[in-house]
Structures are given as structure tokens and as C-alpha cells.
CSV table of C-alpha atoms and ligand atoms in Angstrom, one decimal:
chain,number,residue,atom,x,y,z
A,7,MET,CA,13.1,-16.6,-31.5
A,8,ALA,CA,11.4,-19.3,-29.4
A,9,LYS,CA,8.6,-17.9,-27.3
A,10,LYS,CA,9.7,-17.0,-23.8
A,11,LYS,CA,7.9,-19.3,-21.3
A,12,THR,CA,5.9,-17.9,-18.2
A,13,LEU,CA,7.0,-18.7,-14.8
A,14,TRP,CA,4.1,-21.1,-14.6
A,15,GLU,CA,6.1,-23.5,-16.9
A,16,THR,CA,9.4,-22.8,-15.7
A,17,TYR,CA,8.8,-23.3,-11.7
A,18,SER,CA,9.5,-26.7,-10.4
A,19,PRO,CA,6.8,-28.5,-8.6
A,20,GLU,CA,8.5,-27.2,-5.2
A,21,GLN,CA,8.4,-23.5,-6.6
A,22,LEU,CA,4.9,-23.7,-7.4
A,23,ALA,CA,3.8,-25.0,-4.2
A,24,GLU,CA,6.1,-22.5,-2.4
A,25,ALA,CA,4.5,-19.7,-4.8
A,26,GLN,CA,0.9,-21.2,-3.8
A,27,ALA,CA,1.9,-21.2,-0.1
A,28,PHE,CA,3.4,-17.7,-0.4
A,29,CYS,CA,0.0,-16.2,-2.0
A,30,GLU,CA,-2.3,-17.7,0.8
A,31,ASP,CA,-0.5,-15.6,3.2
A,32,TYR,CA,-0.4,-12.8,1.2
A,33,LYS,CA,-3.9,-13.0,0.5
A,34,ALA,CA,-4.8,-13.2,4.3
A,35,PHE,CA,-2.8,-9.9,4.8
A,36,MET,CA,-4.6,-8.5,2.1
A,37,SER,CA,-7.9,-9.2,3.6
A,38,ASN,CA,-7.2,-7.6,7.1
A,39,CYS,CA,-5.0,-4.9,6.1
A,40,LYS,CA,-6.6,-2.3,4.0
A,41,THR,CA,-5.4,1.0,5.4
A,42,GLU,CA,-2.0,2.1,5.9
A,43,ARG,CA,-2.4,1.9,9.7
A,44,GLU,CA,-3.6,-1.9,9.6
A,45,CYS,CA,-0.5,-2.4,7.2
A,46,VAL,CA,1.9,-0.9,9.8
A,47,THR,CA,0.5,-3.0,12.8
A,48,GLY,CA,0.3,-6.1,10.5
A,49,ILE,CA,3.8,-5.8,9.6
A,50,ILE,CA,4.8,-5.1,13.3
A,51,ASP,CA,3.0,-8.1,14.3
A,52,LEU,CA,4.8,-10.3,12.0
A,53,ALA,CA,8.5,-8.3,12.7
A,54,GLU,CA,8.2,-9.0,16.4
A,55,GLU,CA,7.6,-12.6,16.1
A,56,LYS,CA,10.8,-12.8,14.3
A,57,GLY,CA,12.5,-10.7,17.1
A,58,TYR,CA,12.3,-7.2,15.8
A,59,ARG,CA,12.1,-4.4,18.6
A,60,ASN,CA,10.8,-0.9,18.6
A,61,LEU,CA,13.5,1.9,18.3
A,62,LYS,CA,11.6,3.9,21.1
A,63,ALA,CA,12.3,1.0,23.4
A,64,LEU,CA,15.7,0.8,22.2
A,65,LEU,CA,16.5,4.4,22.9
A,66,ALA,CA,14.6,4.2,26.1
A,67,GLU,CA,17.3,1.4,27.2
A,68,GLY,CA,20.3,3.1,25.6
A,69,ALA,CA,20.8,-0.3,24.0
A,70,GLU,CA,24.0,-1.0,21.8
A,71,LEU,CA,23.2,-2.3,18.5
A,72,LYS,CA,25.4,-4.9,16.6
A,73,ALA,CA,25.5,-7.2,13.6
A,74,GLY,CA,22.0,-9.2,13.5
A,75,ASP,CA,20.1,-7.0,15.6
A,76,LYS,CA,16.8,-6.1,14.3
A,77,VAL,CA,14.6,-2.8,14.8
A,78,TYR,CA,11.6,-1.3,13.6
A,79,VAL,CA,10.4,2.4,13.6
A,80,ASN,CA,6.9,3.0,13.7
A,81,ASN,CA,6.1,6.6,12.3
A,82,ARG,CA,2.8,8.0,13.8
A,83,GLY,CA,1.3,4.4,13.0
A,84,LYS,CA,1.0,5.0,9.1
A,85,MET,CA,4.7,4.6,7.9
A,86,LEU,CA,7.2,1.8,9.0
A,87,MET,CA,11.0,1.1,8.7
A,88,LEU,CA,12.4,-2.4,9.4
A,89,VAL,CA,16.3,-2.3,9.8
A,90,GLN,CA,18.3,-5.6,10.3
A,91,LEU,CA,22.0,-4.8,11.3
A,92,GLY,CA,24.6,-6.5,9.1
A,93,LYS,CA,28.1,-7.1,9.3
A,94,GLY,CA,29.7,-4.5,7.4
A,95,THR,CA,29.4,-0.8,8.3
A,96,PHE,CA,26.4,1.7,7.5
A,97,GLN,CA,28.9,3.6,5.0
A,98,ASP,CA,30.0,0.3,3.4
A,99,HIS,CA,26.5,0.5,1.8
A,100,ILE,CA,23.2,-0.6,3.0
A,101,ASN,CA,20.4,-2.3,0.8
A,102,ILE,CA,17.2,-1.0,1.1
A,103,LEU,CA,13.5,-1.7,-0.3
A,104,GLY,CA,10.6,0.6,-0.3
A,105,GLY,CA,7.1,0.6,-1.2
A,106,HIS,CA,4.2,2.3,-0.2
A,107,ILE,CA,1.0,1.2,2.2
A,108,ASP,CA,-1.4,3.8,1.0
A,109,SER,CA,-3.8,3.0,-1.6
A,110,PRO,CA,-6.4,5.3,-3.4
A,111,ARG,CA,-9.7,5.2,-1.6
A,112,ILE,CA,-12.6,7.4,-0.1
A,113,ASP,CA,-12.1,9.4,2.8
A,114,LEU,CA,-14.9,10.7,5.0
A,115,LYS,CA,-14.9,14.6,5.3
A,116,PRO,CA,-14.0,16.2,8.5
A,117,THR,CA,-18.0,17.0,9.1
A,118,PRO,CA,-19.4,14.0,7.1
A,119,LEU,CA,-23.0,12.9,8.6
A,120,TYR,CA,-26.0,14.6,7.5
A,121,GLU,CA,-29.4,13.7,6.8
A,122,ASP,CA,-31.6,14.1,3.6
A,123,ASN,CA,-35.2,12.9,3.4
A,124,GLY,CA,-34.7,10.0,5.8
A,125,PHE,CA,-31.2,8.9,4.7
A,126,ALA,CA,-28.3,9.3,7.1
A,127,MET,CA,-25.5,10.0,4.7
A,128,PHE,CA,-21.7,10.6,4.9
A,129,LYS,CA,-19.9,13.3,2.9
A,130,THR,CA,-16.4,11.9,1.5
A,131,HIS,CA,-13.6,13.5,-0.4
A,132,TYR,CA,-11.6,11.0,-2.2
A,133,TYR,CA,-7.9,10.3,-1.7
A,134,GLY,CA,-5.4,9.6,-4.5
A,135,GLY,CA,-6.5,8.9,-8.5
A,136,ILE,CA,-9.8,7.1,-8.5
A,137,LYS,CA,-12.0,6.9,-11.4
A,138,LYS,CA,-15.3,7.9,-9.5
A,139,TYR,CA,-17.8,5.8,-11.4
A,140,GLN,CA,-16.2,2.7,-10.3
A,141,TRP,CA,-17.1,3.0,-6.5
A,142,LEU,CA,-20.6,3.1,-7.3
A,143,ALA,CA,-23.2,0.2,-6.0
A,144,LEU,CA,-20.5,-1.7,-4.5
A,145,PRO,CA,-20.1,-3.3,-1.0
A,146,LEU,CA,-18.2,-0.8,0.9
A,147,ALA,CA,-16.3,-0.8,4.1
A,148,LEU,CA,-15.7,1.7,6.8
A,149,HIS,CA,-12.4,1.7,8.4
A,150,GLY,CA,-10.7,4.1,10.8
A,151,VAL,CA,-9.4,5.2,14.0
A,152,ILE,CA,-10.8,7.5,16.5
A,153,ALA,CA,-8.2,9.6,18.3
A,154,LYS,CA,-10.1,10.8,21.9
A,155,LYS,CA,-9.2,13.6,23.8
A,156,ASP,CA,-8.2,11.3,26.9
A,157,GLY,CA,-5.3,9.7,25.0
A,158,ARG,CA,-7.2,6.9,23.8
A,159,SER,CA,-7.0,5.7,20.1
A,160,ILE,CA,-10.3,3.3,19.2
A,161,LYS,CA,-9.8,1.2,15.8
A,162,VAL,CA,-13.1,1.0,13.8
A,163,VAL,CA,-13.9,-1.7,11.3
A,164,ILE,CA,-17.6,-2.0,9.8
A,165,GLY,CA,-18.2,-4.3,6.6
A,166,GLU,CA,-15.4,-6.8,6.7
A,167,ASP,CA,-16.7,-9.5,8.9
A,168,PRO,CA,-19.3,-11.8,7.0
A,169,SER,CA,-22.1,-10.9,9.8
A,170,ASP,CA,-21.1,-7.0,9.5
A,171,PRO,CA,-23.5,-4.5,7.4
A,172,VAL,CA,-21.7,-3.0,4.3
A,173,LEU,CA,-22.0,0.7,3.2
A,174,GLY,CA,-22.4,1.9,-0.5
A,175,ILE,CA,-22.6,4.8,-2.8
A,176,THR,CA,-25.7,4.6,-5.1
A,177,ASP,CA,-25.6,4.8,-9.1
A,178,LEU,CA,-28.5,6.4,-11.1
A,179,LEU,CA,-30.7,3.6,-13.0
A,180,PRO,CA,-30.0,3.4,-16.7
A,181,HIS,CA,-33.8,4.1,-17.3
A,182,PHE,CA,-33.3,7.8,-16.2
A,183,ASP,CA,-29.6,8.4,-16.8
A,184,LYS,CA,-30.2,10.4,-19.9
A,185,ASP,CA,-28.3,13.6,-19.2
A,186,MET,CA,-25.5,11.8,-17.4
A,187,ARG,CA,-24.7,9.5,-20.3
A,188,THR,CA,-24.0,12.0,-22.8
A,189,LYS,CA,-21.5,13.7,-20.7
A,190,PRO,CA,-17.8,13.0,-20.9
A,191,ILE,CA,-16.7,10.4,-18.1
A,192,GLY,CA,-14.5,13.1,-16.4
A,193,THR,CA,-17.7,15.3,-15.5
A,194,ALA,CA,-20.4,12.9,-15.3
A,195,PHE,CA,-19.5,11.9,-11.9
A,196,THR,CA,-18.4,14.5,-9.4
A,197,GLY,CA,-16.6,14.2,-5.9
A,198,GLU,CA,-19.1,16.2,-4.2
A,199,ASP,CA,-21.7,13.1,-5.3
A,200,LEU,CA,-19.9,10.2,-3.7
A,201,ASN,CA,-22.1,10.3,-0.6
A,202,VAL,CA,-22.3,7.2,1.4
A,203,SER,CA,-25.5,5.8,2.4
A,204,ALA,CA,-25.2,5.1,6.2
A,205,GLY,CA,-28.9,4.3,7.8
A,206,THR,CA,-32.5,4.8,7.5
A,207,ILE,CA,-34.0,4.0,10.9
A,208,PRO,CA,-35.0,7.1,13.1
A,209,TYR,CA,-33.8,7.3,16.6
A,210,ILE,CA,-37.0,6.8,19.1
A,211,PRO,CA,-37.2,9.4,21.8
A,212,GLU,CA,-36.8,7.8,25.1
A,213,ASN,CA,-38.1,10.5,27.2
A,214,GLU,CA,-39.9,13.9,26.9
A,215,GLU,CA,-36.9,15.8,27.1
A,216,GLU,CA,-35.9,13.9,23.6
A,217,GLU,CA,-39.1,14.3,22.2
A,218,LYS,CA,-38.9,17.8,22.2
A,219,ASP,CA,-35.8,17.7,19.8
A,220,ALA,CA,-36.9,14.9,17.0
A,221,SER,CA,-35.2,16.6,14.0
A,222,GLU,CA,-32.8,14.3,12.1
A,223,ALA,CA,-33.8,11.2,14.0
A,224,VAL,CA,-32.0,9.0,11.5
A,225,ARG,CA,-28.9,10.8,11.9
A,226,LYS,CA,-29.1,10.7,15.8
A,227,ASN,CA,-29.8,6.9,15.5
A,228,ILE,CA,-26.4,6.5,13.6
A,229,LEU,CA,-24.5,8.5,16.2
A,230,ASN,CA,-26.2,6.4,19.0
A,231,ILE,CA,-25.1,3.4,17.4
A,232,LEU,CA,-21.4,4.5,16.9
A,233,LYS,CA,-21.5,5.5,20.5
A,234,GLN,CA,-22.3,2.4,21.6
A,235,LYS,CA,-20.0,0.4,19.6
A,236,PHE,CA,-17.1,2.6,19.7
A,237,ASP,CA,-17.8,5.1,22.4
A,238,PHE,CA,-17.6,7.5,19.7
A,239,ASP,CA,-19.2,11.1,20.2
A,240,GLU,CA,-19.9,13.5,17.3
A,241,GLU,CA,-17.2,16.0,17.9
A,242,ASP,CA,-14.8,13.3,18.1
A,243,PHE,CA,-14.9,13.5,14.4
A,244,LEU,CA,-12.5,16.4,14.6
A,245,SER,CA,-9.8,13.8,15.5
A,246,SER,CA,-10.8,11.0,13.5
A,247,GLU,CA,-9.6,9.3,10.3
A,248,PHE,CA,-12.2,7.1,8.2
A,249,GLU,CA,-11.6,5.7,5.1
A,250,ILE,CA,-14.3,4.1,2.8
A,251,VAL,CA,-12.6,1.0,1.0
A,252,PRO,CA,-14.3,-1.9,-1.0
A,253,ALA,CA,-15.6,-4.8,1.3
A,254,GLY,CA,-14.4,-8.2,1.4
A,255,PRO,CA,-11.6,-10.2,1.3
A,256,ALA,CA,-8.9,-11.0,-1.4
A,257,ARG,CA,-9.9,-13.6,-3.5
A,258,ASP,CA,-8.4,-16.1,-6.3
A,259,TYR,CA,-8.9,-15.0,-9.7
A,260,GLY,CA,-9.4,-17.1,-12.9
A,261,ILE,CA,-10.9,-20.5,-13.4
A,262,ASP,CA,-7.4,-21.7,-13.1
A,263,ARG,CA,-6.7,-19.6,-10.0
A,264,SER,CA,-3.7,-17.9,-11.3
A,265,MET,CA,-4.3,-14.4,-10.0
A,266,ILE,CA,-5.2,-12.8,-7.1
A,267,MET,CA,-8.1,-10.1,-6.9
A,268,ALA,CA,-7.6,-7.7,-4.1
A,269,TYR,CA,-8.1,-3.9,-3.0
A,270,GLY,CA,-4.9,-2.3,-2.5
A,271,HIS,CA,-2.5,-4.5,-4.9
A,272,ASP,CA,-0.9,-1.0,-5.5
A,273,ASP,CA,1.3,-0.9,-3.4
A,274,ARG,CA,0.8,-3.6,-0.9
A,275,ILE,CA,1.9,-6.0,-3.2
A,276,CYS,CA,5.4,-4.7,-3.4
A,277,SER,CA,5.4,-3.6,0.7
A,278,TYR,CA,4.3,-7.1,1.7
A,279,THR,CA,6.7,-8.9,-0.5
A,280,SER,CA,9.4,-6.6,0.5
A,281,ALA,CA,8.8,-6.9,4.0
A,282,MET,CA,8.4,-10.7,3.8
A,283,ALA,CA,12.1,-11.1,2.1
A,284,GLN,CA,14.0,-9.1,4.7
A,285,LEU,CA,12.0,-11.1,7.5
A,286,ALA,CA,13.2,-14.3,5.8
A,287,TYR,CA,16.9,-13.0,7.1
A,288,ALA,CA,15.8,-12.7,10.6
A,289,ASP,CA,17.8,-15.7,11.8
A,290,THR,CA,20.9,-15.0,9.8
A,291,VAL,CA,23.7,-12.4,10.4
A,292,THR,CA,23.8,-10.8,6.9
A,293,ASP,CA,26.7,-8.9,5.4
A,294,ARG,CA,25.0,-5.7,5.0
A,295,THR,CA,22.4,-4.0,6.8
A,296,LEU,CA,19.0,-4.6,5.5
A,297,VAL,CA,16.3,-1.7,5.3
A,298,SER,CA,12.4,-2.1,4.1
A,299,LEU,CA,10.9,1.3,4.1
A,300,LEU,CA,6.6,1.2,4.1
A,301,VAL,CA,5.6,4.6,3.3
A,302,ASP,CA,2.2,6.5,3.2
A,303,LYS,CA,1.1,9.5,0.9
A,304,GLU,CA,2.5,8.3,-2.2
A,305,GLU,CA,-0.7,8.3,-4.0
A,306,ILE,CA,-0.8,12.1,-3.3
A,307,GLY,CA,2.7,12.9,-3.8
A,308,SER,CA,4.5,11.8,-0.9
A,309,VAL,CA,3.8,14.7,1.1
A,310,GLY,CA,3.5,15.1,4.8
A,311,ALA,CA,5.2,13.8,7.8
A,312,THR,CA,4.5,10.0,7.1
A,313,GLY,CA,5.5,10.6,3.0
A,314,MET,CA,8.7,9.8,1.9
A,315,GLN,CA,9.9,13.7,1.3
A,316,SER,CA,9.6,13.3,5.2
A,317,HIS,CA,12.8,13.6,7.4
A,318,PHE,CA,11.7,10.4,9.3
A,319,PHE,CA,13.9,8.2,7.1
A,320,GLU,CA,17.2,9.9,7.7
A,321,ASN,CA,16.2,10.6,11.1
A,322,ALA,CA,15.5,7.0,12.0
A,323,ILE,CA,18.7,6.1,10.0
A,324,ALA,CA,20.7,8.5,12.3
A,325,GLU,CA,19.2,7.0,15.6
A,326,ILE,CA,20.2,3.4,14.5
A,327,MET,CA,23.7,4.4,13.3
A,328,ASN,CA,24.3,6.3,16.6
A,329,LEU,CA,23.0,3.1,18.9
A,330,ALA,CA,25.4,1.2,16.7
A,331,GLY,CA,28.3,3.6,17.5
A,332,GLU,CA,28.5,4.6,13.9
A,333,TYR,CA,26.9,7.9,13.6
A,334,THR,CA,28.9,11.2,12.7
A,335,GLU,CA,27.6,13.8,10.4
A,336,LEU,CA,29.8,12.5,7.7
A,337,ASN,CA,29.0,8.8,8.2
A,338,MET,CA,25.6,9.4,7.8
A,339,ARG,CA,25.9,11.3,4.6
A,340,ARG,CA,28.1,8.4,2.9
A,341,THR,CA,25.7,6.1,4.2
A,342,LEU,CA,22.8,7.7,2.4
A,343,SER,CA,24.7,8.4,-0.9
A,344,ASN,CA,26.4,4.7,-1.1
A,345,ALA,CA,23.0,3.2,-0.2
A,346,LYS,CA,21.4,0.6,-3.1
A,347,MET,CA,17.8,0.6,-3.2
A,348,LEU,CA,14.9,-1.1,-4.9
A,349,SER,CA,12.1,1.3,-5.0
A,350,SER,CA,9.0,-0.8,-5.7
A,351,ASP,CA,5.6,0.1,-7.0
A,352,VAL,CA,3.2,-1.8,-9.1
A,353,THR,CA,3.3,-1.4,-13.1
A,354,ASN,CA,0.9,-1.6,-15.9
A,355,GLY,CA,0.5,-5.0,-17.0
A,356,PHE,CA,-0.4,-5.6,-20.7
A,357,ASP,CA,-4.1,-6.1,-20.8
A,358,PRO,CA,-5.5,-7.6,-24.1
A,359,ASN,CA,-8.7,-5.4,-23.3
A,360,TYR,CA,-6.4,-2.4,-23.6
A,361,ALA,CA,-3.7,-3.3,-25.9
A,362,SER,CA,-3.4,0.0,-27.8
A,363,ILE,CA,-1.9,2.0,-24.8
A,364,HIS,CA,1.2,-0.3,-25.0
A,365,ASP,CA,4.4,-0.7,-27.2
A,366,ARG,CA,4.2,-4.3,-27.1
A,367,THR,CA,7.9,-4.7,-27.3
A,368,ASN,CA,8.5,-2.8,-23.9
A,369,ALA,CA,5.5,-3.6,-22.4
A,370,PRO,CA,5.1,-5.8,-18.6
A,371,PHE,CA,3.5,-9.2,-19.2
A,372,PHE,CA,2.0,-11.4,-16.6
A,373,ALA,CA,3.7,-14.3,-15.5
A,374,PHE,CA,7.1,-13.1,-16.5
A,375,GLY,CA,8.3,-11.9,-13.4
A,376,PRO,CA,8.7,-8.4,-11.6
A,377,THR,CA,9.5,-5.5,-14.0
A,378,LEU,CA,12.5,-3.1,-14.1
A,379,HIS,CA,11.8,0.4,-14.8
A,380,LYS,CA,14.8,2.2,-15.9
A,381,TYR,CA,12.9,5.3,-15.7
A,382,THR,CA,9.2,6.2,-15.4
A,383,GLY,CA,7.7,9.9,-15.7
A,384,GLY,CA,5.8,11.3,-18.4
A,385,GLY,CA,6.3,12.9,-21.9
A,386,GLY,CA,9.7,13.4,-22.5
A,387,LYS,CA,10.3,11.3,-19.0
A,388,GLY,CA,9.6,14.2,-16.8
A,389,GLY,CA,9.4,13.6,-13.0
A,390,SER,CA,11.5,10.3,-13.3
A,391,ASN,CA,14.6,8.8,-11.8
A,392,ASP,CA,16.5,7.4,-14.3
A,393,ALA,CA,18.7,4.3,-13.1
A,394,CYS,CA,22.5,4.3,-14.1
A,395,PRO,CA,22.9,1.3,-16.4
A,396,GLU,CA,26.1,0.0,-14.4
A,397,PHE,CA,23.7,-0.2,-11.3
A,398,ILE,CA,21.5,-2.3,-13.5
A,399,ALA,CA,24.3,-4.2,-14.8
A,400,GLU,CA,24.9,-5.1,-11.0
A,401,ILE,CA,21.3,-6.3,-10.5
A,402,ARG,CA,21.2,-8.3,-13.8
A,403,LYS,CA,24.4,-10.2,-12.5
A,404,VAL,CA,22.6,-10.9,-9.0
A,405,TYR,CA,19.5,-12.3,-11.0
A,406,ASP,CA,21.0,-14.0,-13.6
A,407,ASP,CA,23.4,-15.8,-10.8
A,408,ASN,CA,20.6,-16.7,-8.5
A,409,GLU,CA,18.1,-17.4,-11.5
A,410,ILE,CA,15.5,-14.8,-10.7
A,411,ARG,CA,13.3,-13.8,-13.7
A,412,PHE,CA,12.6,-10.2,-14.5
A,413,GLN,CA,11.4,-7.9,-17.1
A,414,LEU,CA,12.6,-4.3,-18.2
A,415,ALA,CA,9.9,-2.3,-19.6
A,416,GLU,CA,8.0,0.9,-19.9
A,417,LEU,CA,4.6,1.9,-18.4
A,418,GLY,CA,3.0,2.4,-21.6
A,419,LYS,CA,3.4,4.0,-25.0
A,420,VAL,CA,5.4,7.5,-25.2
A,421,ASP,CA,3.4,10.6,-24.6
A,422,GLY,CA,0.5,8.0,-23.7
A,423,GLY,CA,0.6,9.2,-20.2
A,424,GLY,CA,2.8,8.6,-17.1
A,425,GLY,CA,3.6,7.6,-13.3
A,426,GLY,CA,5.9,8.3,-10.8
A,427,THR,CA,7.3,6.6,-7.5
A,428,ILE,CA,9.4,7.5,-4.5
A,429,ALA,CA,12.7,6.4,-6.5
A,430,TYR,CA,13.2,10.1,-7.4
A,431,ILE,CA,13.1,11.1,-3.5
A,432,MET,CA,15.8,8.7,-2.6
A,433,GLY,CA,17.9,9.5,-5.7
A,434,ASN,CA,18.0,12.9,-4.1
A,435,TYR,CA,20.4,11.4,-1.7
A,436,ASN,CA,22.6,10.6,-4.2
A,437,MET,CA,22.0,6.9,-4.0
A,438,ASP,CA,21.6,4.3,-6.7
A,439,VAL,CA,17.9,3.4,-6.8
A,440,ILE,CA,15.7,1.6,-9.6
A,441,ASP,CA,12.1,0.9,-9.6
A,442,LEU,CA,11.0,-2.7,-9.5
A,443,GLY,CA,7.4,-3.2,-9.7
A,444,ILE,CA,4.7,-6.2,-10.2
A,445,PRO,CA,2.4,-6.0,-12.9
A,446,VAL,CA,-1.2,-5.3,-12.3
A,447,HIS,CA,-4.5,-5.0,-14.2
A,448,SER,CA,-7.0,-2.5,-13.3
A,449,MET,CA,-4.9,-0.2,-11.1
A,450,HIS,CA,-6.5,2.1,-8.9
A,451,ALA,CA,-9.7,0.4,-9.3
A,452,PRO,CA,-11.4,-1.0,-6.1
A,453,TRP,CA,-10.4,-4.4,-7.3
A,454,GLU,CA,-7.0,-4.9,-8.7
A,455,THR,CA,-5.3,-8.3,-10.0
A,456,ALA,CA,-2.1,-9.8,-10.3
A,457,SER,CA,-0.4,-13.0,-11.3
A,458,LYS,CA,0.6,-15.1,-8.3
A,459,VAL,CA,3.7,-16.2,-9.8
A,460,ASP,CA,4.8,-12.7,-10.2
A,461,ILE,CA,4.3,-11.9,-6.5
A,462,TYR,CA,6.2,-15.1,-5.4
A,463,GLU,CA,9.1,-14.1,-8.3
A,464,ALA,CA,9.1,-10.6,-6.7
A,465,PHE,CA,9.6,-12.1,-3.1
A,466,ARG,CA,12.7,-14.0,-4.6
A,467,ALA,CA,14.1,-11.0,-6.4
A,468,TYR,CA,13.8,-9.0,-3.0
A,469,LYS,CA,15.3,-11.4,-1.4
A,470,ALA,CA,18.7,-12.1,-3.7
A,471,PHE,CA,18.7,-8.1,-3.7
A,472,LEU,CA,19.2,-8.0,0.1
A,473,GLU,CA,21.5,-10.9,0.2
A,474,PHE,CA,23.9,-10.4,-2.8
A,475,MET,CA,23.8,-6.7,-3.6
B,8,MN,MN1,1.6,2.9,-6.5
B,9,MN,MN1,-1.1,4.4,-7.5
């Protein structure tokens, strides 16, 4: 059999130029949006430019929605749904794209700031599946939000502007790590050791009153700086969310610039491309109602109010159906079970450094397009949504008719490990849903990599799904 050609070889010069331009925008998004909140505001900005309006405002007006109208629904600033109404009814079927916008990271504990021998430090609690040693001795940034009692919400970012300081978690010198290096990797680095260095300058008392309490002066100085910069009082730790993420922008990767290295490709790479695919139809009245779901909390089980298991999705669909004059309980149930969905999440791209974890005949490769996963899960497919072949045949037809390249693969060798997405939760509505993902390397590491042509081909794949399913 002839060797299959990569997208680099099959794209026209125009497509290559479009892919490069698309990836420039993606890099800018990834450099600016490193938390779920920043992704929500980033996508809302783009959606409003295209005429999307907040559901809250439409409800207040008692608006009547019709084909072509565009709505976004913002759940607590951490989960977002974009809906563009089509010519068909909701229960005919709606086309849904979904990805997650939370990424593995290190959060500050509720009472984080302490002083130890002249160092102000933050205690942390990691979020999602991180390999702890990867986060040591790296430039890190602090992103977050302070919810003040007076109702203000203050955004914090330290470490991204080139003139900003960065933070970090120290590593042990190899000259003295004898005890550490003989331990298994899972026990050598503990969660309680991931303390972030925040500063070393003691506060200088300004009067006799302050002179009396000279304890923890370095810690006090940090609080003083936070007060001046963000109007932050120590009690505000109670109602804040601070995330420690890798500092710095997304970059081209490889001497040939064929890839992008970024923090949080998992799963903003699918979320951004999905949202952009939907926004590409903003000036068209489509046959189907288009929905993009950008969800939080996937990395910890899709739980809570802003995770996919929340009732947010069906409540928001019900509100929009109501404004479109289509809501009844039965119509709603039919809408959910007739829907068609691409649940999108990154996949485990074949990596020459770790070839042994793959069955090569069923592995996703870079530059061959997005990967359909009929099922994910672990062991005997445990925990997986298993897409029906009839549904896959519909997708195949759409992709072949529109010259969209895709792969069909597994995450890795049988019994080698596993993974899950939001697909099974949507499957609970009895809708047709399949996983489609972009292959990445170093998944869940501070800096992940992916191929530019896969990113662009995924965007094309989402667009075709929205238009032709
Ligand atoms: Mn993911
Ligand atoms: Mn993940």
C-alpha cells in the first residue's frame, strides 16, 4: 500500500496559507486565555463581534428568537454555550460541538500565604492529572479572580507581560537528591511539596505601631503589594480563585514551524476550533440549529455546576427553545435525543520517544487530521461512550464529500491505560455522539505540542459537521 500523504503534502498553497493564518489567531488566543474564565471572556468577545447576544438580556427583553438569531449563555463565567438558530425546528435535530476549557494546573489553597525563613510562599493544591515533577523550576504565572464582598470581581494576572515578574516552584540540586532519586516517581514528588516562591523582601515598618508587630515581615510585604495592585485584603483569599499556570506565550515549535507549543491545548485546541467553526456561520442562516458547548471541570470528572454533568445545558436549551416558541417538555426531550454531537478532546498522538504504548495500526498520527474515537475508556472499554457505526457512516459521508481528512484510532494499547471525555454524559440524553480529537504530544505537561495542519483540519471538520449533518 502506498504511503499515505500528510496534510502538509495534500493542502493547496491557499489552504496552507489559511492554516498558518488560523494558527496565528489560535496562538494569540492561547497566550491570552489560560484559565476557563479567560477562555469564556475571550470567546464571548469574539462572539459579540459576530452578533451573539447574552441570553440574560434576551430573557429580560422577552425577545422572540427566529432562524439566524445568535445567543450565548454564560454559566458563572466558567462555562459557555453558543447557539445559532437554524431554519429547522429544534427537534428535527440540532448539531452540537463540545470541548472543555479547564486544563490541568496548580491552584492556591484557601489559606495559601505563609512565611518560612525569610521566604514568602504559597501553598497549593493541584487540579487534574499532573506529573508533579514537570512543574518544578519553570517560569509560572498567577491568574485568578478576587470576588470582593461589595460585589466587585477583580481580575489578577501576574507573570504574562514581559515586564512582569514570574513565580516558580523550586527543584532540588542533583548533588543532594540521593534520597529522592531512588524513590518511584509517584512518591518522590508530593502534592504538599509544590509550594510556590512569592518573595523575599521584608516589610519596613512606617511607624511605632507597625514596629511593635515585626513578625512575618516578608509575608506582610507581599500582602501590601497585592493590596496596592489589586485592592486585595488577606480575608479575600476566602472568596478568590487563583491558578498557577506556565508563564509565557504559545510558540511555533520545530525548526520548520510545523507545530505549536502551548499551555492547555487539552482541550482549548478543540474548544477554540469548535467555537471558530460555529462563528464562521454567523452571517448565514443555517438549516440546523448550531450549538457549541465549552465546559469546565472535565479534568476532574465533569462535576459541579460548571461541569458537563450539571443541568446547565438542558436548562439553557429549554430557555432558548422557549424564546423560539418551541418549548414543551416533550419537544425538549425529543431535541436532546435527536441531537447529533461531536465531543471533542485531545488525543494521544503517536510519539517516536514512546512508541511502545501504541498499537501502530490503530494510533493517531500528527498531520493526518483530527481523530475519530469510536470509543475511549480503559480495560474492556470501561467508562466509554461507544458510537454507533450508522452515525459514523453519516460522518464519513460528510467528510468524504467535503474532502475533510480524518483518522480512526485508539488512545493506546489495550490494557495500557485509558481516558474519558464528556461524550458518555451526552450519550445519557440518548443522542448520537462520537469523540473527535486533535493529536497532541506531552498531554497534561505544562507545555503541550500539536500540529498546525491538524488544528486547521479540525476547524474544517467542525464546520462541515455543523453545516452538513
Ligand atoms: Mn481533555
Ligand atoms: Mn485532560
